[in-house]
mmCIF file with all atom_site columns, C-alpha atoms in Angstrom:
data_model
loop_
_atom_site.group_PDB
_atom_site.id
_atom_site.type_symbol
_atom_site.label_atom_id
_atom_site.label_alt_id
_atom_site.label_comp_id
_atom_site.label_asym_id
_atom_site.label_entity_id
_atom_site.label_seq_id
_atom_site.pdbx_PDB_ins_code
_atom_site.Cartn_x
_atom_site.Cartn_y
_atom_site.Cartn_z
_atom_site.occupancy
_atom_site.B_iso_or_equiv
_atom_site.pdbx_formal_charge
_atom_site.auth_seq_id
_atom_site.auth_comp_id
_atom_site.auth_asym_id
_atom_site.auth_atom_id
_atom_site.pdbx_PDB_model_num
ATOM 1  C CA . MET A 1 1  ? 0.329   -0.199 0.000  1.00 85.00 ? 1  MET A CA 1
ATOM 2  C CA . ASN A 1 2  ? 1.048   2.981  -0.925 1.00 94.00 ? 2  ASN A CA 1
ATOM 3  C CA . THR A 1 3  ? 0.887   7.036  1.067  1.00 94.00 ? 3  THR A CA 1
ATOM 4  C CA . THR A 1 4  ? -2.040  7.897  -1.761 1.00 94.00 ? 4  THR A CA 1
ATOM 5  C CA . GLN A 1 5  ? -3.622  4.691  -0.537 1.00 94.00 ? 5  GLN A CA 1
ATOM 6  C CA . THR A 1 6  ? -3.284  5.493  2.690  1.00 95.00 ? 6  THR A CA 1
ATOM 7  C CA . GLU A 1 7  ? -4.206  8.808  2.348  1.00 96.00 ? 7  GLU A CA 1
ATOM 8  C CA . ALA A 1 8  ? -7.464  7.605  0.698  1.00 96.00 ? 8  ALA A CA 1
ATOM 9  C CA . LEU A 1 9  ? -8.307  5.665  3.335  1.00 96.00 ? 9  LEU A CA 1
ATOM 10 C CA . ILE A 1 10 ? -7.353  7.634  6.274  1.00 97.00 ? 10 ILE A CA 1
ATOM 11 C CA . ALA A 1 11 ? -9.827  10.466 3.750  1.00 97.00 ? 11 ALA A CA 1
ATOM 12 C CA . MET A 1 12 ? -12.992 7.772  3.356  1.00 98.00 ? 12 MET A CA 1
ATOM 13 C CA . VAL A 1 13 ? -12.660 6.348  7.620  1.00 97.00 ? 13 VAL A CA 1
ATOM 14 C CA . ALA A 1 14 ? -12.901 10.469 8.327  1.00 98.00 ? 14 ALA A CA 1
ATOM 15 C CA . VAL A 1 15 ? -15.538 10.883 6.139  1.00 98.00 ? 15 VAL A CA 1
ATOM 16 C CA . LEU A 1 16 ? -18.009 7.984  7.555  1.00 97.00 ? 16 LEU A CA 1
ATOM 17 C CA . GLY A 1 17 ? -17.013 8.528  10.617 1.00 97.00 ? 17 GLY A CA 1
ATOM 18 C CA . LEU A 1 18 ? -18.352 12.137 10.324 1.00 97.00 ? 18 LEU A CA 1
ATOM 19 C CA . PHE A 1 19 ? -21.282 10.513 8.081  1.00 97.00 ? 19 PHE A CA 1
ATOM 20 C CA . VAL A 1 20 ? -21.886 7.960  11.213 1.00 97.00 ? 20 VAL A CA 1
ATOM 21 C CA . LEU A 1 21 ? -22.088 11.933 13.788 1.00 97.00 ? 21 LEU A CA 1
ATOM 22 C CA . MET A 1 22 ? -23.997 13.038 12.173 1.00 97.00 ? 22 MET A CA 1
ATOM 23 C CA . VAL A 1 23 ? -26.714 10.910 11.396 1.00 97.00 ? 23 VAL A CA 1
ATOM 24 C CA . ALA A 1 24 ? -27.022 9.452  14.844 1.00 97.00 ? 24 ALA A CA 1
ATOM 25 C CA . PRO A 1 25 ? -28.945 11.765 16.510 1.00 96.00 ? 25 PRO A CA 1
ATOM 26 C CA . ALA A 1 26 ? -31.749 11.915 13.850 1.00 96.00 ? 26 ALA A CA 1
ATOM 27 C CA . VAL A 1 27 ? -31.941 7.678  14.040 1.00 96.00 ? 27 VAL A CA 1
ATOM 28 C CA . ILE A 1 28 ? -32.245 8.258  17.613 1.00 97.00 ? 28 ILE A CA 1
ATOM 29 C CA . GLY A 1 29 ? -34.640 10.510 16.980 1.00 96.00 ? 29 GLY A CA 1
ATOM 30 C CA . ILE A 1 30 ? -36.957 8.042  15.159 1.00 96.00 ? 30 ILE A CA 1
ATOM 31 C CA . LEU A 1 31 ? -36.797 5.450  17.863 1.00 96.00 ? 31 LEU A CA 1
ATOM 32 C CA . ARG A 1 32 ? -37.238 7.495  20.608 1.00 97.00 ? 32 ARG A CA 1
ATOM 33 C CA . ASP A 1 33 ? -40.563 9.184  18.316 1.00 97.00 ? 33 ASP A CA 1
ATOM 34 C CA . ARG A 1 34 ? -41.618 5.416  17.599 1.00 97.00 ? 34 ARG A CA 1
ATOM 35 C CA . ARG A 1 35 ? -41.980 4.500  21.485 1.00 97.00 ? 35 ARG A CA 1
ATOM 36 C CA . ILE A 1 36 ? -43.587 7.485  21.838 1.00 96.00 ? 36 ILE A CA 1
ATOM 37 C CA . ASP A 1 37 ? -46.781 6.212  19.612 1.00 96.00 ? 37 ASP A CA 1
ATOM 38 C CA . ARG A 1 38 ? -46.173 2.546  21.164 1.00 96.00 ? 38 ARG A CA 1
ATOM 39 C CA . GLN A 1 39 ? -47.028 3.969  23.879 1.00 95.00 ? 39 GLN A CA 1
ATOM 40 C CA . ILE A 1 40 ? -49.074 5.974  23.535 1.00 94.00 ? 40 ILE A CA 1
ATOM 41 C CA . GLN A 1 41 ? -51.712 3.427  20.765 1.00 94.00 ? 41 GLN A CA 1
ATOM 42 C CA . ARG A 1 42 ? -51.364 0.825  23.952 1.00 93.00 ? 42 ARG A CA 1
ATOM 43 C CA . ALA A 1 43 ? -52.893 3.792  26.067 1.00 91.00 ? 43 ALA A CA 1
ATOM 44 C CA . ARG A 1 44 ? -55.732 4.385  23.697 1.00 91.00 ? 44 ARG A CA 1
ATOM 45 C CA . ALA A 1 45 ? -56.229 0.932  22.848 1.00 89.00 ? 45 ALA A CA 1
ATOM 46 C CA . ALA A 1 46 ? -56.370 0.407  27.175 1.00 87.00 ? 46 ALA A CA 1
ATOM 47 C CA . LEU A 1 47 ? -58.470 3.371  27.358 1.00 84.00 ? 47 LEU A CA 1
ATOM 48 C CA . VAL A 1 48 ? -61.221 1.511  24.379 1.00 78.00 ? 48 VAL A CA 1
ATOM 49 C CA . THR A 1 49 ? -61.005 -1.574 26.235 1.00 78.00 ? 49 THR A CA 1
ATOM 50 C CA . GLU A 1 50 ? -61.810 -0.553 30.445 1.00 68.00 ? 50 GLU A CA 1
ATOM 51 C CA . PRO A 1 51 ? -65.674 -0.511 31.021 1.00 65.00 ? 51 PRO A CA 1
ATOM 52 C CA . PRO A 1 52 ? -66.903 2.443  32.327 1.00 63.00 ? 52 PRO A CA 1
ATOM 53 C CA . GLY A 1 53 ? -67.126 3.345  34.945 1.00 66.00 ? 53 GLY A CA 1
ATOM 54 C CA . THR A 1 54 ? -64.456 0.750  36.690 1.00 64.00 ? 54 THR A CA 1
ATOM 55 C CA . PRO A 1 55 ? -62.868 2.612  38.762 1.00 65.00 ? 55 PRO A CA 1
ATOM 56 C CA . ALA A 1 56 ? -59.328 3.459  37.914 1.00 63.00 ? 56 ALA A CA 1
ATOM 57 C CA . ALA A 1 57 ? -56.659 1.696  39.649 1.00 63.00 ? 57 ALA A CA 1
ATOM 58 C CA . PRO A 1 58 ? -55.265 3.835  42.795 1.00 67.00 ? 58 PRO A CA 1
ATOM 59 C CA . ARG A 1 59 ? -52.998 6.335  42.228 1.00 68.00 ? 59 ARG A CA 1
ATOM 60 C CA . PRO A 1 60 ? -50.147 6.696  44.260 1.00 65.00 ? 60 PRO A CA 1
ATOM 61 C CA . GLU A 1 61 ? -49.472 9.391  46.069 1.00 70.00 ? 61 GLU A CA 1
ATOM 62 C CA . HIS A 1 62 ? -46.953 11.554 44.491 1.00 69.00 ? 62 HIS A CA 1
ATOM 63 C CA . ARG A 1 63 ? -44.828 14.206 47.830 1.00 67.00 ? 63 ARG A CA 1
ATOM 64 C CA . ALA A 1 64 ? -43.100 16.873 46.248 1.00 56.00 ? 64 ALA A CA 1
ATOM 65 C CA . ALA A 1 65 ? -39.817 16.947 47.570 1.00 57.00 ? 65 ALA A CA 1
ATOM 66 C CA . SER A 1 66 ? -37.776 19.361 46.713 1.00 55.00 ? 66 SER A CA 1
ATOM 67 C CA . ARG A 1 67 ? -34.901 19.297 44.307 1.00 59.00 ? 67 ARG A CA 1
ATOM 68 C CA . ARG A 1 68 ? -32.749 22.163 45.618 1.00 62.00 ? 68 ARG A CA 1
ATOM 69 C CA . HIS A 1 69 ? -29.325 21.730 47.374 1.00 62.00 ? 69 HIS A CA 1
ATOM 70 C CA . ALA A 1 70 ? -28.418 24.014 50.296 1.00 62.00 ? 70 ALA A CA 1
ATOM 71 C CA . ARG A 1 71 ? -24.921 26.322 48.699 1.00 67.00 ? 71 ARG A CA 1
ATOM 72 C CA . ALA A 1 72 ? -21.775 26.517 50.951 1.00 60.00 ? 72 ALA A CA 1
ATOM 73 C CA . ALA A 1 73 ? -22.151 29.865 52.518 1.00 51.00 ? 73 ALA A CA 1
#
């Protein structure tokens, strides 16, 4: 392998790496949207199959815990 071929290989790998870095966020977003769509479909199906007048399952009490942290003085 001569110098020209080595440089071409390095350039090809660099371009491929940049392509992956540019496309990865879009693919991750598409997969996330599909997961959310499936969750919405399951929720709609659960609403349709649940008979009317059935009490909803009790929800656990949500404590409003403060997430603020004391700063050192």
